[in-house]
Amino acid sequence: MSGMRGGGRGGRISGGDVEAQRAANATAPKIPDLLKRISQLFAPHRAAITVTIILVLISAAISVFPPLLTKQAFDVGLFPPSGTPNIPVLVELVLLMVALWISSAALGVWQTYLTATVGNKVMGALRIRLFGHLQAMELAFFTRTKTGVIQSRLQNDVGGVAGVLSNTISSVIGNTVTVIAAFVSMLVLSWQLTVVAVILLPLLVIAQRKVGQVRARIATKTQESLSEMTAITQEALSVSGILLAKSFNQQQAEVGRYTRENENQIRLQVSQQMSGQWFFAMVNIFLSIIPAVIYLVAAWLINGGTDVTAGTIVAFTTVQARLMFPLLGLLRVALDLQTSSALFARIFEYLDLVPAIVDRPDARPVRPKKLGQVQFDDVVFRYPDAPADSPATLKGVSFTIEPGQFAAFVGPSGAGKTTVSYLIPRLHDVTSGRVLFAGDDVRALEQDSLVRNIGIVSQETYLFHATIAENLRYAKPGATDEELTAAARAANIHDTIASFPDGYDTVVGERGYRLSGGEKQRIAIARVLLKDPAVLILDEATSALDSLSERVVQTALDAASRGRTTIAVAHRLSTIVAADVIFVVVAGRVVERGTHPELLAAGGMYASLYEQQVQGA
Ligand code: ADP
C-alpha cells in the first residue's frame, strides 16, 4: 500500500490538530460579529432584498384589513342593529376579503422566489469561496487535516447552512408580515385585549434564547461528529482503504469504528431535536389558552362599560389564532439561526485560515535565461507540525544543479530526499537558508510561473476517474490529439492505450486502479511530458514496480529527462549510474557528492550501498 507517502502520510493523523488550531484561534465568534459577516454575504443582493422588503410591507399592509372586515361582516353585515342580515354589504365585504387574500398570496409566492434565489446564491458563493480558499492552502494543511474533515466543512456545514438560510429568509419575512399585520389589527380591534394576548411574550423570548444556546452547542458537536463520520467513510470506503481493511481482515473493526461514531451521531441528533421540545410545548399551551382568557377579559371589559362587540371578539380571536403559527415559526427560525451560527462559525473559521505559502506582492516570473538551474543554499527545514524538540529534517543542505544536468539523490529511507524535492516547487517553505530556481529565491517568484516550470512524477501516481485523454490534458488543456499521442509514444504507453477497445477514451477507475502500476506510471510520465517542464523531479518513480515494468518505465523516464534538468530521488542505484552528479543524503545532510565512478572510487557510503544492491541482485 503505497498511499502512506507525502499527502497520504497525513491522511491518518487525527483531526485533533484542527481542534488545536481552533483552540489557538480561540476568539470564539460572537453572535453580533457573526451576524455582521453573514449580512456582508448578502451585500451583492441588495436590490433583490430591497424589493423583497417592499413586497413584505405591502403584504403586511394588505393583511391588516381582513380582520377589520371580519368585524364589519359581523357587526354591519350579519348582525346589524336592524336585526336582519344586510346581504349586499356582506357580499361586498366578502369579495373585498377574497381579493385581498388573493393578492397577498401572489405577493407571497413572489417573495418566496426572491428569497430562495438570494439564499441559494449566497450559499453558492460561500461554497466557491471556501473551495477556492482551500485550493490556496499549503500542502502541510492537507497533511495534517483529515480529508474527510475538510470535505465535511464544504458539504455538511455549507449544506446545513444553505437549507436554513433559504428557509429562514422566506420564513422570517413571511412570518414577520403576518405577525405585524395581526398585531396592528389586534390593536385596532381592542388595545386592552391585545395587552392580554401579548403580556407573556417576553417570557417566551427569554426562554427561546436559552434553548438556542443549548442547541448551538449541540449543533457544533453534531457537525464535528458528522465530519468524523465523513472522514471514516472517506478513509474506509476508498479503494486503498478497502484494500487495507480486506487484506488485514479489519472490516469488522472499520464497521465498529463507524458504529461508534454513528451512535454518537444518533445521540446528538436526538438531543438536538429534543432540545426545545418543552419550550415549544409551553408556547403551544400558552397560545391555545389565550382565547379562553380573552373571553373572560372581554366579559369583564363589557361589564365595566367598554364597547366590545361580538364582531370584535370573533375577529380578535381569529387574528390571535392566526398570530400563533407565524409566531411559532419566528421563534423556530430564531432557534435555527442560533443553531446555524455554529455552522457559520465553522465555515468562517476555515475562510480565516491564512495560507502559509503565497506570492509576495513583488513576486516576479522565473528568469528564462538560467531556466532549469536549481540551487540549495544552506537549507534547514523542519516540518511545520513536527514536535519542536525533534531534529530538523534537513540540516544545512547546499548544492547546485546546472540546467540540463541529471542529478540523483540517494540514501537511506527517511533521510530527507523527498523533502528536498518538495522544497523546489514550494510545497513547503524552508525554515532557513534559500532554495534558488534559475538564480532567484523561490519565495520571490510567482508560484504559477515556478510551478509551470517543474514537473513531478512520484511513486504514487494519481489519476482522476476520467478518460486517459482527460487525464493527459490536465497538464495542457488545449493539447491536440497529435500532442497526446506524441507524449504517450515518448512515454512508451501509446501502444498499450491503442490496444484498449476505447483507446484514449478509456476511463481509468477510481485513482486509476484498473491500470497496472507500470501503465499508470507511464501515463503520468506522458502527462508530465505534455507539460514540458524545465525541471523534472522523479521521486522514486519506479520503486513500486516489478523489474519488468521498471525497465519499461525507466526507458520512458530516460526519454522524458532528455533536454531538461532532472532530479531523481532513487532507491535502486542501477537507475542512476549515468547521473551527472549523485548526492548521498544521510539524516538530513549531503554526506557525499560526485559521479558514480568517483563515488565508487572514494569507497564511502555510496560505494557500500552500491555493493549491497549489486550483491542483493
Ligand atoms: P526520504 O525521501 O529520504 O525517504 P523524506 O524526505 O520522505 O525521506 O522524509 C524525511 C523525514 O521527514 C522522515 O523522518 C519523515 O518521517 C519526516 N516527514 C516527512 N513528511 C512529513 C510531514 N508531513 N510531517 C512531519 N514529518 C514528515
XYZ file of C-alpha atoms and ligand atoms in Angstrom:
644
model
C 0.000 0.000 0.000
C 1.818 3.000 -1.200
C -0.776 5.521 -0.039
C 1.208 6.446 3.023
C 3.640 8.779 1.306
C 3.565 12.531 1.067
C -0.019 13.753 1.244
C -1.178 10.312 2.255
C 1.108 10.288 5.237
C -1.026 12.848 6.968
C -4.181 11.018 5.958
C -4.490 9.197 9.224
C -3.301 11.924 11.528
C -6.266 12.794 13.723
C -8.355 15.883 13.255
C -7.061 16.912 16.662
C -4.626 19.295 15.017
C -7.510 21.246 13.634
C -9.034 21.312 17.081
C -5.734 22.569 18.416
C -5.651 25.229 15.765
C -9.197 26.158 16.650
C -8.202 26.492 20.276
C -5.313 28.689 19.190
C -7.651 30.873 17.177
C -9.629 30.936 20.406
C -11.514 34.119 19.629
C -14.864 32.373 19.960
C -17.101 34.121 17.433
C -19.606 36.459 18.998
C -23.098 36.415 17.578
C -23.113 40.117 16.569
C -19.799 39.721 14.701
C -21.133 36.642 13.037
C -24.333 38.398 12.039
C -22.268 41.218 10.596
C -20.238 38.815 8.493
C -23.317 36.903 7.432
C -25.057 40.106 6.400
C -21.974 41.094 4.370
C -22.537 37.955 2.346
C -25.888 39.378 1.321
C -24.480 42.725 0.210
C -24.381 41.841 -3.523
C -28.102 41.142 -3.420
C -29.230 44.487 -2.041
C -31.607 45.154 -4.925
C -33.456 41.850 -4.572
C -33.614 42.271 -0.814
C -34.999 45.797 -1.114
C -37.719 44.571 -3.485
C -38.486 41.774 -1.039
C -38.820 44.166 1.860
C -41.143 46.400 -0.156
C -43.252 43.369 -1.037
C -43.320 42.418 2.609
C -44.530 45.843 3.647
C -47.243 45.784 1.005
C -48.349 42.315 2.115
C -48.312 43.477 5.702
C -50.453 46.476 4.865
C -52.872 44.288 2.935
C -53.312 41.704 5.634
C -54.197 44.258 8.297
C -57.589 44.710 6.638
C -59.286 41.286 6.523
C -59.739 41.049 10.295
C -61.220 44.534 10.334
C -63.512 43.439 7.505
C -64.455 40.396 9.598
C -65.566 42.709 12.363
C -67.641 44.706 9.823
C -69.096 41.486 8.419
C -70.349 40.606 11.871
C -71.398 43.972 13.202
C -72.768 45.531 9.945
C -73.459 42.564 7.599
C -74.612 39.608 9.710
C -75.927 41.216 12.870
C -76.674 44.859 12.035
C -78.611 46.916 14.609
C -81.654 46.494 12.293
C -81.726 42.772 13.122
C -81.817 41.319 9.561
C -78.568 40.477 7.723
C -77.541 43.085 5.154
C -76.731 40.821 2.162
C -75.387 43.459 -0.301
C -72.931 44.791 2.292
C -71.940 41.236 3.199
C -71.255 40.287 -0.456
C -69.190 43.421 -0.917
C -67.148 42.658 2.207
C -66.594 39.027 1.234
C -65.463 39.958 -2.305
C -63.077 42.501 -0.883
C -61.650 39.929 1.536
C -61.179 37.399 -1.288
C -59.389 39.981 -3.432
C -57.107 40.902 -0.552
C -56.215 37.281 0.208
C -55.507 36.506 -3.457
C -53.181 39.472 -3.863
C -51.471 38.695 -0.581
C -50.914 35.066 -1.679
C -49.494 36.159 -5.047
C -47.111 38.565 -3.335
C -46.113 35.707 -1.035
C -45.088 33.500 -3.958
C -43.059 36.324 -5.461
C -41.329 36.880 -2.116
C -40.520 33.207 -1.782
C -38.964 33.195 -5.247
C -36.778 36.192 -4.406
C -35.664 34.878 -1.042
C -34.972 31.377 -2.361
C -32.861 32.839 -5.150
C -30.894 35.106 -2.839
C -30.413 32.398 -0.195
C -29.089 29.871 -2.659
C -26.866 32.345 -4.477
C -25.308 33.444 -1.207
C -24.611 29.858 -0.240
C -23.276 29.046 -3.692
C -20.878 31.978 -3.468
C -19.780 30.888 0.003
C -19.132 27.353 -1.184
C -16.990 28.592 -4.079
C -15.080 30.952 -1.803
C -14.345 28.139 0.604
C -13.293 25.753 -2.165
C -11.046 28.393 -3.728
C -9.557 29.241 -0.352
C -8.785 25.599 0.352
C -7.057 25.322 -3.028
C -4.756 28.115 -1.892
C -3.837 26.383 1.364
C -0.360 24.906 1.587
C 0.348 21.184 1.377
C 1.079 20.990 5.113
C -2.534 21.923 5.889
C -3.727 18.865 3.992
C -1.163 16.530 5.512
C -2.258 17.462 8.995
C -6.027 17.514 8.436
C -8.156 14.508 7.556
C -9.514 14.771 4.039
C -12.999 13.820 5.234
C -12.949 16.602 7.803
C -12.204 19.133 5.076
C -14.857 17.685 2.794
C -17.357 17.841 5.597
C -16.887 21.581 6.058
C -17.616 22.095 2.420
C -20.558 19.731 2.207
C -22.215 19.243 5.583
C -21.602 22.702 7.012
C -22.279 24.776 3.924
C -25.134 22.423 3.038
C -26.595 22.743 6.534
C -26.490 26.497 6.417
C -27.924 26.563 2.890
C -31.086 24.794 3.973
C -31.535 27.020 6.980
C -30.821 30.210 5.071
C -33.207 29.873 2.201
C -35.921 28.624 4.542
C -35.045 31.281 7.053
C -35.249 34.332 4.854
C -38.641 33.450 3.444
C -39.907 32.285 6.797
C -38.638 35.367 8.631
C -40.056 37.694 6.071
C -43.362 35.895 5.590
C -43.945 35.430 9.287
C -42.894 38.937 10.209
C -45.517 40.213 7.816
C -48.245 38.152 9.387
C -47.171 38.958 12.911
C -47.002 42.703 12.290
C -50.295 42.708 10.436
C -52.015 40.617 13.077
C -50.619 42.815 15.818
C -51.820 46.018 14.132
C -55.289 44.568 13.522
C -55.455 43.434 17.123
C -54.524 46.901 18.339
C -57.158 48.467 16.107
C -59.779 45.989 17.351
C -59.014 46.388 21.041
C -55.854 47.508 22.726
C -56.939 46.069 26.064
C -57.358 42.567 24.642
C -54.042 42.973 22.796
C -52.245 43.635 26.059
C -53.756 40.444 27.486
C -52.710 38.461 24.398
C -49.066 39.562 24.375
C -48.287 40.044 28.047
C -46.379 36.778 28.331
C -44.412 37.118 25.088
C -41.197 38.454 26.669
C -41.014 35.261 28.715
C -41.040 33.255 25.510
C -38.214 35.309 24.054
C -36.045 34.738 27.102
C -36.776 31.001 27.068
C -36.036 30.892 23.344
C -32.569 32.407 23.840
C -31.667 29.806 26.422
C -32.834 26.962 24.209
C -30.940 28.495 21.265
C -27.663 28.489 23.166
C -28.061 24.855 24.099
C -28.901 23.984 20.518
C -25.915 25.829 19.082
C -23.652 23.848 21.398
C -25.198 20.578 20.321
C -25.009 21.645 16.673
C -21.249 22.195 16.930
C -20.826 18.725 18.385
C -23.139 17.249 15.751
C -21.124 18.791 12.919
C -17.865 17.582 14.459
C -19.260 14.084 14.697
C -20.611 14.358 11.151
C -17.215 15.366 9.857
C -15.636 12.476 11.746
C -18.130 10.152 10.048
C -17.320 11.625 6.651
C -13.639 11.127 7.405
C -14.175 7.491 8.346
C -16.275 6.892 5.236
C -13.738 8.638 3.082
C -10.865 6.613 4.515
C -12.565 3.253 4.838
C -14.503 3.227 1.588
C -11.724 4.479 -0.673
C -10.014 1.887 -2.839
C -6.855 1.934 -0.701
C -8.911 1.837 2.487
C -10.929 -1.169 1.365
C -7.779 -2.936 0.184
C -6.162 -2.298 3.531
C -9.183 -3.448 5.524
C -9.644 -6.561 3.415
C -6.001 -7.527 3.455
C -5.779 -7.164 7.230
C -9.213 -8.622 7.832
C -10.235 -5.409 9.543
C -13.687 -4.938 8.032
C -15.305 -5.626 11.401
C -13.049 -3.084 13.074
C -13.982 -0.498 10.457
C -17.664 -1.281 10.998
C -17.054 -0.913 14.723
C -15.371 2.462 14.274
C -18.255 3.621 12.131
C -20.821 2.211 14.546
C -19.367 4.110 17.486
C -19.421 7.407 15.663
C -22.861 6.597 14.297
C -24.194 6.031 17.804
C -22.697 9.306 18.883
C -24.374 10.950 15.915
C -27.761 9.422 16.760
C -27.476 10.591 20.354
C -26.583 14.107 19.249
C -29.331 14.263 16.644
C -31.907 13.142 19.195
C -30.771 15.682 21.748
C -30.710 18.378 19.072
C -34.276 17.574 18.090
C -35.385 17.202 21.706
C -33.846 20.394 22.973
C -36.581 22.956 22.885
C -39.466 20.498 22.755
C -40.596 21.569 26.230
C -40.247 25.103 25.123
C -42.455 24.571 22.096
C -44.989 22.651 24.168
C -45.121 25.572 26.565
C -45.597 28.015 23.714
C -48.400 25.870 22.311
C -50.229 25.695 25.619
C -49.776 29.379 26.125
C -51.125 30.257 22.705
C -54.086 27.875 22.960
C -55.375 29.141 26.281
C -55.270 32.791 25.225
C -58.734 32.752 23.502
C -60.319 31.428 26.686
C -58.630 34.149 28.697
C -59.823 36.687 26.145
C -63.485 35.678 26.610
C -63.115 36.224 30.331
C -61.373 39.551 29.969
C -63.900 40.635 27.309
C -66.768 39.866 29.682
C -65.039 41.842 32.393
C -64.490 44.776 29.979
C -68.130 44.714 28.825
C -69.312 44.742 32.423
C -67.040 47.698 33.038
C -68.799 49.583 30.229
C -66.140 49.258 27.491
C -67.530 48.901 23.948
C -66.615 45.330 22.919
C -68.940 43.897 20.249
C -69.404 40.242 19.295
C -67.694 41.104 15.966
C -64.684 42.418 17.833
C -64.349 39.225 19.869
C -64.740 36.908 16.853
C -62.316 38.982 14.751
C -59.872 39.257 17.629
C -59.741 35.563 18.448
C -59.422 34.756 14.731
C -56.474 37.090 14.348
C -54.955 35.930 17.577
C -55.113 32.332 16.342
C -53.507 33.448 13.091
C -50.746 35.021 15.124
C -49.899 31.686 16.673
C -48.229 29.827 13.793
C -46.161 32.704 12.430
C -45.028 33.457 15.945
C -44.022 29.860 16.474
C -42.354 29.985 13.069
C -40.337 33.058 14.052
C -39.260 31.529 17.340
C -38.218 28.405 15.458
C -36.252 30.493 12.958
C -34.512 32.372 15.730
C -33.526 28.985 17.101
C -32.421 27.748 13.675
C -30.329 30.862 13.230
C -28.639 30.322 16.553
C -28.002 26.728 15.569
C -26.696 27.650 12.153
C -24.488 30.335 13.639
C -22.430 27.398 14.870
C -22.154 26.154 11.291
C -21.333 29.624 10.035
C -18.630 29.883 12.665
C -17.115 26.647 11.342
C -17.203 27.920 7.761
C -15.693 31.289 8.653
C -13.038 29.537 10.679
C -11.806 27.833 7.510
C -12.126 31.009 5.471
C -9.947 32.735 8.061
C -7.109 30.244 7.776
C -4.190 32.105 6.272
C -2.395 30.187 3.516
C 1.236 29.853 4.600
C 2.670 29.922 1.100
C 1.529 32.815 -1.063
C 3.060 35.091 -3.689
C 4.893 38.115 -2.356
C 3.450 41.406 -3.598
C 6.635 41.927 -5.628
C 6.854 38.344 -6.902
C 8.224 38.021 -10.428
C 8.201 35.295 -13.069
C 11.026 32.783 -13.433
C 14.022 34.153 -15.368
C 14.213 32.283 -18.681
C 17.972 32.735 -19.033
C 19.043 30.315 -16.320
C 15.932 28.175 -16.689
C 16.458 24.805 -15.132
C 19.144 25.764 -12.590
C 18.360 24.574 -9.074
C 20.417 25.563 -6.030
C 20.112 24.908 -2.311
C 21.954 27.357 -0.105
C 22.398 26.085 3.460
C 18.797 24.880 3.632
C 17.429 23.924 7.017
C 13.918 22.532 7.054
C 11.635 21.386 9.815
C 8.101 20.139 9.046
C 5.627 22.743 10.315
C 3.869 20.267 12.593
C 6.908 18.311 13.736
C 7.489 18.438 17.519
C 9.590 21.460 18.450
C 12.314 19.393 20.121
C 12.752 16.947 17.219
C 15.794 17.449 14.979
C 15.252 19.311 11.703
C 14.562 17.131 8.643
C 17.185 18.964 6.557
C 20.170 20.277 8.474
C 22.000 22.679 6.178
C 21.858 21.305 2.642
C 23.754 23.083 -0.168
C 24.182 22.065 -3.802
C 23.894 23.405 -7.334
C 22.368 21.560 -10.263
C 23.076 23.188 -13.616
C 20.493 23.404 -16.412
C 20.174 20.098 -18.275
C 22.015 18.043 -15.662
C 20.734 14.748 -14.327
C 21.130 14.783 -10.553
C 20.331 11.879 -8.282
C 19.602 11.830 -4.561
C 20.255 8.543 -2.818
C 20.495 7.413 0.752
C 18.600 5.555 3.446
C 14.854 5.908 3.692
C 13.755 8.833 5.856
C 16.972 10.745 5.154
C 15.096 13.712 3.637
C 15.409 13.119 -0.117
C 11.723 13.592 -0.903
C 11.701 16.615 1.340
C 14.440 18.169 -0.825
C 12.261 17.658 -3.889
C 9.220 19.205 -2.154
C 11.062 22.421 -1.393
C 11.757 23.192 -5.060
C 8.137 23.774 -6.171
C 7.408 25.388 -2.754
C 5.152 22.634 -1.499
C 6.809 23.681 1.751
C 8.968 26.708 2.517
C 12.444 26.395 4.015
C 12.907 27.068 7.712
C 16.156 28.876 6.965
C 18.539 29.182 4.030
C 17.423 29.562 0.429
C 16.172 27.475 -2.445
C 17.062 29.145 -5.750
C 15.364 28.459 -9.054
C 17.034 29.968 -12.124
C 19.044 32.121 -9.724
C 16.078 33.527 -7.781
C 14.897 32.614 -4.308
C 11.731 30.588 -4.957
C 9.939 32.736 -2.372
C 10.482 35.764 -4.610
C 8.947 34.073 -7.642
C 5.367 33.875 -8.819
C 4.165 30.428 -7.832
C 2.333 29.998 -11.145
C 5.482 30.646 -13.078
C 7.605 28.449 -10.813
C 5.241 25.510 -10.871
C 4.767 25.761 -14.640
C 8.481 25.020 -14.966
C 8.536 21.980 -12.713
C 7.125 18.526 -13.380
C 6.873 15.788 -10.769
C 6.480 12.062 -11.206
C 6.163 10.374 -7.851
C 5.892 6.836 -6.633
C 2.157 7.083 -6.115
C 0.503 8.143 -9.327
C -2.760 9.956 -9.052
C -5.109 9.670 -11.991
C -8.607 11.115 -11.998
C -11.652 8.965 -12.556
C -11.881 10.159 -16.152
C -10.666 9.123 -19.585
C -6.974 8.738 -20.323
C -7.201 11.683 -22.710
C -8.745 13.870 -19.987
C -6.045 12.806 -17.548
C -3.356 13.735 -20.035
C -4.952 17.075 -20.903
C -4.839 18.008 -17.226
C -1.249 19.006 -17.942
C -2.142 21.006 -21.041
C -5.836 21.694 -21.508
C -5.627 22.641 -25.169
C -3.382 19.763 -26.265
C -4.246 18.288 -29.676
C -4.734 14.566 -30.226
C -1.385 14.527 -32.017
C 0.331 16.022 -28.988
C -1.301 13.402 -26.776
C -0.109 10.526 -28.921
C 3.379 12.022 -29.236
C 3.675 12.281 -25.454
C 2.251 8.792 -24.981
C 4.692 7.390 -27.537
C 7.605 9.073 -25.797
C 6.377 7.613 -22.501
C 6.206 4.134 -24.013
C 2.467 3.812 -23.388
C 0.865 4.658 -26.730
C 0.678 1.056 -27.963
C -0.906 -0.104 -24.736
C -3.514 2.667 -24.841
C -4.194 1.979 -28.514
C -4.833 -1.677 -27.685
C -7.700 -0.789 -25.302
C -11.126 -1.028 -27.003
C -11.801 2.620 -26.174
C -8.254 3.812 -26.771
C -7.631 7.256 -25.288
C -11.284 7.389 -24.212
C -10.787 4.535 -21.752
C -11.984 5.622 -18.350
C -9.451 4.862 -15.657
C -11.024 3.562 -12.438
C -11.022 5.315 -9.105
C -7.426 6.520 -8.794
C -6.593 4.545 -11.921
C -6.999 1.154 -10.305
C -7.897 -0.636 -13.476
C -4.444 0.009 -14.910
C -1.308 -1.731 -13.764
C 1.202 0.251 -11.727
C 3.589 0.458 -14.658
C 0.862 1.636 -17.031
C -0.307 4.309 -14.626
C 3.251 5.431 -14.154
C 3.816 5.746 -17.897
C 0.577 7.734 -18.259
C 1.879 10.008 -15.514
C 5.112 10.405 -17.474
C 3.188 11.218 -20.662
C 1.258 13.787 -18.639
C 4.425 15.444 -17.425
C 5.868 15.398 -20.959
C 2.844 17.357 -22.175
C 3.628 19.926 -19.527
C 7.183 20.042 -20.867
C 8.791 21.469 -17.703
C 12.344 22.780 -17.476
C 12.914 20.719 -14.339
C 11.690 17.185 -13.903
C 11.515 15.665 -10.433
C 11.340 11.887 -10.272
C 10.536 10.802 -6.741
C 11.226 7.073 -6.587
C 9.148 6.873 -9.721
C 9.922 3.223 -10.375
C 10.454 1.794 -6.924
C 6.904 0.476 -6.590
C 7.195 -1.518 -9.827
C 8.336 -5.038 -10.601
C 11.572 -5.260 -12.536
C 9.919 -5.834 -15.910
C 7.624 -2.788 -15.638
C 10.508 -0.901 -14.108
C 12.580 -1.435 -17.217
C 9.781 -0.193 -19.497
C 9.100 2.802 -17.260
C 12.819 3.519 -16.950
C 13.111 3.757 -20.738
C 10.223 6.209 -20.709
C 11.891 8.209 -17.946
C 15.178 8.356 -19.819
C 13.333 9.808 -22.791
C 11.467 12.218 -20.526
C 14.596 13.553 -18.849
C 16.404 14.319 -22.082
C 16.880 18.037 -22.640
C 15.844 19.138 -19.172
C 17.198 19.278 -15.652
C 16.246 16.081 -13.887
C 16.282 15.474 -10.169
C 15.814 11.814 -9.379
C 15.209 10.504 -5.890
C 16.330 6.953 -6.406
C 16.035 3.790 -4.455
C 17.632 1.432 -6.976
C 21.084 2.724 -7.725
C 21.182 0.873 -11.049
C 18.847 3.549 -12.416
C 21.226 6.432 -11.747
C 24.722 5.215 -12.554
C 24.843 7.583 -15.525
C 23.850 10.666 -13.474
C 25.917 13.838 -13.895
C 26.013 14.172 -10.153
C 24.903 11.988 -7.276
C 24.186 13.319 -3.780
C 24.187 10.909 -0.889
C 21.811 12.125 1.819
C 22.003 10.787 5.352
C 19.902 12.149 8.224
C 19.222 15.477 6.564
C 22.759 16.163 5.309
C 24.523 15.648 1.983
C 27.442 13.456 3.043
C 28.919 12.587 -0.352
C 28.685 14.019 -3.843
C 30.142 13.107 -7.243
C 29.656 10.857 -10.228
C 29.128 7.128 -9.934
C 32.756 6.238 -10.718
C 34.062 8.957 -8.398
C 31.896 7.808 -5.531
C 32.751 4.171 -6.089
C 36.422 5.064 -6.072
C 36.001 7.053 -2.874
C 34.828 3.864 -1.180
C 32.398 5.610 1.171
C 28.699 5.334 1.940
C 27.679 5.224 -1.730
C 30.179 2.505 -2.546
C 28.857 0.292 0.237
C 25.213 0.955 -0.678
C 26.013 0.038 -4.270
C 27.902 -3.034 -3.177
C 24.893 -4.210 -1.140
C 22.467 -3.709 -4.024
C 24.665 -5.431 -6.581
C 25.083 -8.379 -4.259
C 21.375 -8.409 -3.465
C 20.613 -8.523 -7.185
P 13.238 10.082 2.157
O 12.605 10.625 0.917
O 14.691 10.261 2.222
O 12.818 8.679 2.469
P 11.534 12.034 3.438
O 12.001 13.305 2.865
O 10.275 11.452 2.879
O 12.693 10.944 3.391
O 11.306 12.215 4.999
C 12.290 12.737 5.853
C 11.775 12.806 7.272
O 10.716 13.736 7.378
C 11.232 11.486 7.769
O 11.710 11.299 9.077
C 9.749 11.672 7.771
O 9.152 10.927 8.794
C 9.613 13.153 8.008
N 8.365 13.677 7.365
C 8.008 13.506 6.093
N 6.828 14.124 5.837
C 6.442 14.707 6.986
C 5.327 15.518 7.381
N 4.332 15.860 6.532
N 5.280 15.959 8.645
C 6.253 15.635 9.523
N 7.319 14.892 9.218
C 7.441 14.421 7.975
